[in-house]
Coordinates of C-alpha atoms in Angstrom, one line a residue:
M135 CA -17.1 186.2 14.6
N136 CA -13.7 185.5 16.3
T137 CA -11.2 182.8 16.7
D138 CA -8.0 183.2 18.9
Y139 CA -5.9 180.1 19.1
K140 CA -3.0 180.5 21.5
K141 CA -0.6 178.7 19.6
A142 CA 0.1 178.5 15.8
V143 CA -2.0 175.9 13.7
P144 CA 0.8 174.1 12.0
L145 CA -1.2 173.5 8.8
L146 CA -1.8 177.3 8.5
G147 CA 1.1 179.1 9.9
S148 CA 4.0 179.7 12.4
T149 CA 2.5 182.1 14.9
P150 CA -0.8 182.1 17.0
T151 CA -3.7 181.7 14.5
G152 CA -7.1 183.5 14.4
I153 CA -9.4 186.0 12.9
D154 CA -11.5 189.0 14.1
L155 CA -14.5 190.0 12.0
I156 CA -16.9 192.7 13.2
Q157 CA -20.0 193.9 11.2
L158 CA -22.1 197.0 12.1
F159 CA -25.2 197.8 10.4
I160 CA -27.2 201.4 10.1
A161 CA -30.6 200.8 8.7
P162 CA -32.9 203.7 7.9
T163 CA -36.3 202.6 7.3
A164 CA -39.6 203.7 5.7
T165 CA -42.9 201.9 6.0
W166 CA -46.1 202.4 4.1
K167 CA -49.6 201.0 5.3
I168 CA -50.9 200.4 1.5
T169 CA -54.1 199.0 2.8
P170 CA -55.7 198.6 6.3
A171 CA -54.4 195.0 6.3
N172 CA -51.0 195.3 4.6
T173 CA -47.8 197.1 5.2
L174 CA -44.5 197.5 3.2
G175 CA -41.1 198.5 4.6
V176 CA -37.8 199.3 2.9
T177 CA -34.6 199.6 4.5
V178 CA -31.1 200.7 3.3
N179 CA -28.5 198.6 4.9
L180 CA -25.5 200.7 5.4
A181 CA -22.7 198.4 6.5
Y182 CA -19.4 198.5 8.1
Q183 CA -17.0 195.7 8.5
R184 CA -13.6 195.3 10.3
F185 CA -11.2 192.3 9.9
E186 CA -7.9 191.0 11.0
A187 CA -6.2 187.5 10.2
K188 CA -3.3 186.0 11.9
G189 CA -1.1 183.1 11.7
L190 CA -1.6 182.1 8.0
Q191 CA 2.3 182.3 7.0
N192 CA 2.1 178.9 5.0
F193 CA 0.1 180.9 2.4
D194 CA 1.8 184.2 2.1
N195 CA 4.0 183.4 -0.9
A196 CA 3.5 183.8 -4.6
G197 CA 2.8 180.2 -5.1
Y198 CA -0.3 180.3 -3.1
S199 CA -1.5 184.1 -3.0
K200 CA -1.7 186.6 -5.8
S201 CA -0.7 189.2 -3.5
P202 CA 1.5 187.4 -0.9
D203 CA 2.3 190.4 1.3
K204 CA -1.4 190.8 2.0
V205 CA -2.6 187.5 3.4
T206 CA -1.9 187.7 7.2
N207 CA -0.7 189.6 10.2
N208 CA -1.5 193.0 8.6
G209 CA -3.5 194.4 11.6
H210 CA -7.2 195.5 11.1
D211 CA -8.5 196.6 7.9
S212 CA -12.2 198.3 7.2
S213 CA -14.5 198.0 4.4
Y214 CA -17.9 199.8 3.7
G215 CA -21.0 199.0 1.7
A216 CA -24.8 199.1 1.0
G217 CA -27.8 196.9 0.3
V218 CA -31.5 197.0 0.4
H219 CA -34.0 195.1 2.6
I220 CA -37.6 195.0 1.9
G221 CA -40.5 193.2 3.8
W222 CA -44.3 192.9 3.8
I223 CA -46.7 192.1 6.7
G224 CA -50.4 191.1 6.0
Q225 CA -53.2 190.8 8.4
V226 CA -55.3 187.8 7.3
N227 CA -57.7 188.2 10.1
D228 CA -57.9 189.1 13.8
N229 CA -55.7 185.9 14.7
I230 CA -53.3 185.4 11.9
T231 CA -50.5 187.5 10.3
L232 CA -48.2 186.7 7.6
G233 CA -44.9 188.2 6.6
A234 CA -42.1 188.0 4.0
T235 CA -38.8 189.6 3.7
Y236 CA -35.8 189.9 1.1
Q237 CA -32.6 191.3 1.8
S238 CA -30.1 191.9 -1.2
K239 CA -26.5 191.0 -1.2
T240 CA -24.7 194.0 0.6
Y241 CA -21.8 194.8 -1.7
M242 CA -18.7 195.9 0.3
S243 CA -15.5 197.7 -0.6
K244 CA -12.4 195.5 -0.6
F245 CA -10.0 194.8 2.4
D246 CA -6.9 196.2 0.7
Q247 CA -4.7 194.7 3.6
Y248 CA -6.1 191.2 2.9
K249 CA -6.4 191.2 -0.9
G250 CA -4.1 188.4 -1.0
L251 CA -6.5 186.2 1.2
F252 CA -10.0 186.8 0.2
A253 CA -11.1 186.1 -3.3
E254 CA -11.6 188.8 -6.0
G255 CA -8.7 191.0 -4.6
G256 CA -10.3 191.4 -0.8
T257 CA -13.8 191.3 -1.4
F258 CA -16.1 190.0 1.2
D259 CA -19.6 190.9 0.7
I260 CA -22.5 190.2 2.9
P261 CA -24.9 187.4 1.5
A262 CA -28.6 187.8 0.5
S263 CA -31.4 186.2 2.2
Y264 CA -35.2 185.9 2.2
G265 CA -37.8 184.4 4.3
V266 CA -41.6 184.0 5.2
G267 CA -43.3 183.7 8.4
I268 CA -46.5 183.2 10.2
A269 CA -47.9 184.5 13.5
V270 CA -50.9 183.0 15.3
K271 CA -52.9 184.6 18.1
A272 CA -53.8 181.3 19.7
T273 CA -55.4 182.9 22.7
P274 CA -55.7 186.6 23.8
A275 CA -52.7 186.2 25.8
L276 CA -50.5 183.8 23.7
T277 CA -49.1 184.3 20.2
L278 CA -47.2 181.7 18.4
A279 CA -44.8 182.4 15.7
A280 CA -42.8 180.4 13.0
D281 CA -40.3 181.7 10.2
V282 CA -38.3 180.0 7.5
Q283 CA -35.2 181.8 6.3
R284 CA -32.6 181.2 3.5
I285 CA -29.2 182.6 3.5
E286 CA -27.2 182.5 0.3
Y287 CA -23.5 182.1 1.5
S288 CA -22.5 180.3 -1.7
D289 CA -23.1 183.5 -3.8
V290 CA -20.3 185.3 -2.1
D291 CA -17.1 184.0 -3.5
S292 CA -14.9 184.6 -0.5
V293 CA -17.4 182.7 1.7
G294 CA -18.6 180.1 -0.9
N295 CA -15.6 179.0 -2.8
S296 CA -13.9 175.6 -2.1
I297 CA -10.3 175.3 -1.1
N298 CA -10.1 172.7 -3.8
N299 CA -9.9 175.9 -6.0
L300 CA -6.5 176.1 -4.6
L301 CA -5.5 172.6 -3.9
L302 CA -6.9 170.9 -7.1
K303 CA -7.4 173.8 -9.5
G304 CA -4.3 176.0 -8.7
N305 CA -6.5 179.2 -8.3
Q306 CA -4.4 181.6 -5.9
L307 CA -5.7 183.1 -2.9
G308 CA -6.9 186.6 -3.7
S309 CA -7.7 185.6 -7.5
N310 CA -11.2 185.9 -9.1
K311 CA -11.5 182.1 -8.6
G312 CA -9.7 181.9 -5.3
P313 CA -10.6 179.6 -2.4
G314 CA -13.0 180.6 0.4
F315 CA -14.7 179.0 3.3
A316 CA -16.9 176.8 1.2
W317 CA -20.0 177.5 3.2
R318 CA -23.2 176.0 1.7
D319 CA -26.6 177.9 1.6
V320 CA -28.4 177.5 4.9
T321 CA -32.2 177.2 5.6
A322 CA -32.9 178.2 9.0
V323 CA -36.4 177.2 10.8
K324 CA -37.4 179.3 13.6
V325 CA -40.4 178.9 16.2
G326 CA -41.3 181.1 18.9
A327 CA -44.0 182.1 21.7
S328 CA -44.9 185.3 23.4
Y329 CA -47.3 185.0 26.5
A330 CA -48.7 188.0 28.2
Y331 CA -48.8 186.7 31.6
S332 CA -50.2 190.1 33.1
E333 CA -50.7 193.7 32.0
S334 CA -47.0 194.5 33.1
L335 CA -45.2 191.1 32.1
T336 CA -44.7 189.5 28.8
L337 CA -42.7 186.1 28.5
R338 CA -41.0 184.9 25.5
A339 CA -39.3 181.8 24.3
G340 CA -37.7 180.5 20.8
Y341 CA -36.0 177.7 19.1
N342 CA -33.8 178.0 15.9
H343 CA -32.4 175.2 13.8
S344 CA -30.4 175.6 10.6
T345 CA -28.9 173.3 8.1
Q346 CA -25.0 172.8 8.4
P347 CA -23.0 175.4 6.2
I348 CA -19.6 173.3 6.7
R349 CA -19.0 170.2 4.6
K350 CA -16.9 167.5 6.2
S351 CA -14.3 168.0 3.3
E352 CA -14.1 171.9 3.8
T353 CA -13.0 172.0 7.5
L354 CA -9.4 173.2 7.0
F355 CA -10.0 176.9 6.4
N356 CA -13.0 176.7 8.7
I357 CA -10.5 176.3 11.6
L358 CA -10.7 180.1 11.3
A359 CA -14.5 180.3 11.0
P360 CA -16.0 177.3 12.7
G361 CA -19.7 178.4 12.3
V362 CA -20.9 174.8 12.9
V363 CA -23.6 175.6 15.6
Q364 CA -27.1 174.5 14.3
D365 CA -29.4 175.0 17.1
H366 CA -30.1 177.7 19.5
V367 CA -32.8 178.4 22.2
T368 CA -33.9 181.7 23.4
L369 CA -35.7 183.3 26.5
G370 CA -36.8 186.8 27.0
A371 CA -39.3 188.9 29.0
T372 CA -40.5 192.5 29.1
W373 CA -41.6 194.3 32.2
A374 CA -43.8 197.4 31.8
L375 CA -43.1 200.1 34.2
P376 CA -45.5 202.7 35.6
N377 CA -43.6 205.7 34.0
K378 CA -44.4 204.4 30.5
S379 CA -41.0 202.9 30.0
E380 CA -40.1 199.0 29.7
L381 CA -37.3 196.7 31.0
S382 CA -36.5 193.8 28.7
F383 CA -33.9 191.0 29.0
S384 CA -33.1 188.1 26.7
Y385 CA -30.8 185.0 26.8
M386 CA -29.5 182.7 24.1
H387 CA -27.9 179.4 24.2
A388 CA -26.1 177.7 21.2
F389 CA -25.7 174.0 21.6
E390 CA -22.4 172.4 20.8
E391 CA -21.9 170.9 17.4
K392 CA -19.0 168.9 15.7
V393 CA -17.9 168.5 12.0
A394 CA -15.3 165.8 11.5
T395 CA -12.7 166.6 9.0
Q396 CA -11.7 164.3 6.1
F397 CA -8.0 163.3 6.2
L398 CA -7.7 163.5 2.4
Q399 CA -7.8 167.5 2.5
A400 CA -5.1 167.7 5.2
S401 CA -2.9 165.4 3.5
R402 CA -3.0 167.5 0.3
L403 CA -2.2 170.5 2.2
Q404 CA 0.7 169.0 4.0
A405 CA 2.2 167.8 0.7
L406 CA 1.9 171.3 -0.6
V407 CA 3.5 172.8 2.4
A408 CA 6.4 170.3 2.2
A409 CA 7.1 171.3 -1.4
M410 CA 6.8 174.9 -0.7
P411 CA 10.0 177.0 -1.9
T412 CA 11.8 178.6 1.0

């Protein structure tokens, strides 16, 4: 997730504003066929994160941050962590397959260079998620699938806490009750189809809709992380080559979405910035 504003966002700071977040997962997995129709899988999620924030000078002071020198413009910092992912696939009959999955919260080490920005002294854990799915072989060539997934953003303080923890309750950035992006938990519904056009060519298409994680009253910090997109479509295909290898491609399009801000939040911050000691 990246934002890169060419100029400063005046409500946030005095230099060009943005963030850079990269996540990498290494996921060793083991599976067991416990019956002819049921398979269990367990994965250890080994995670790496890299983060940078710029242009947040309005918050790098002792009035707003527990560690004012660890809020912004400190370059890239890294964190490491682990979690568990488990899943089940059950073959009901020749035409119907069910599945379920659960991923625990991935507990990450702290971003020391941004412990004055993220809640709990720089903690930025990766949220838990769970879901169920079904696949139906409608014809010998056509398979239809649907999933429902829940992502628990609100259980990670640096993601789920409200900016009102600072504006109204006085909890500093970087403190145990410090503000975050106030993302709500999200439910995502996914449908897809796979069609074996021939022995060599398989075509695929999908659609994903999720609920909106960002409230109208919480747009200020989400200038940095505007994850407002709710709808995606995907297309893909696989071509089986004569030498027992495959060539695949995929395409995804995310549709534009808007969340309108509420003026009251911006007014409160403007008043705080105006009263900030020099």
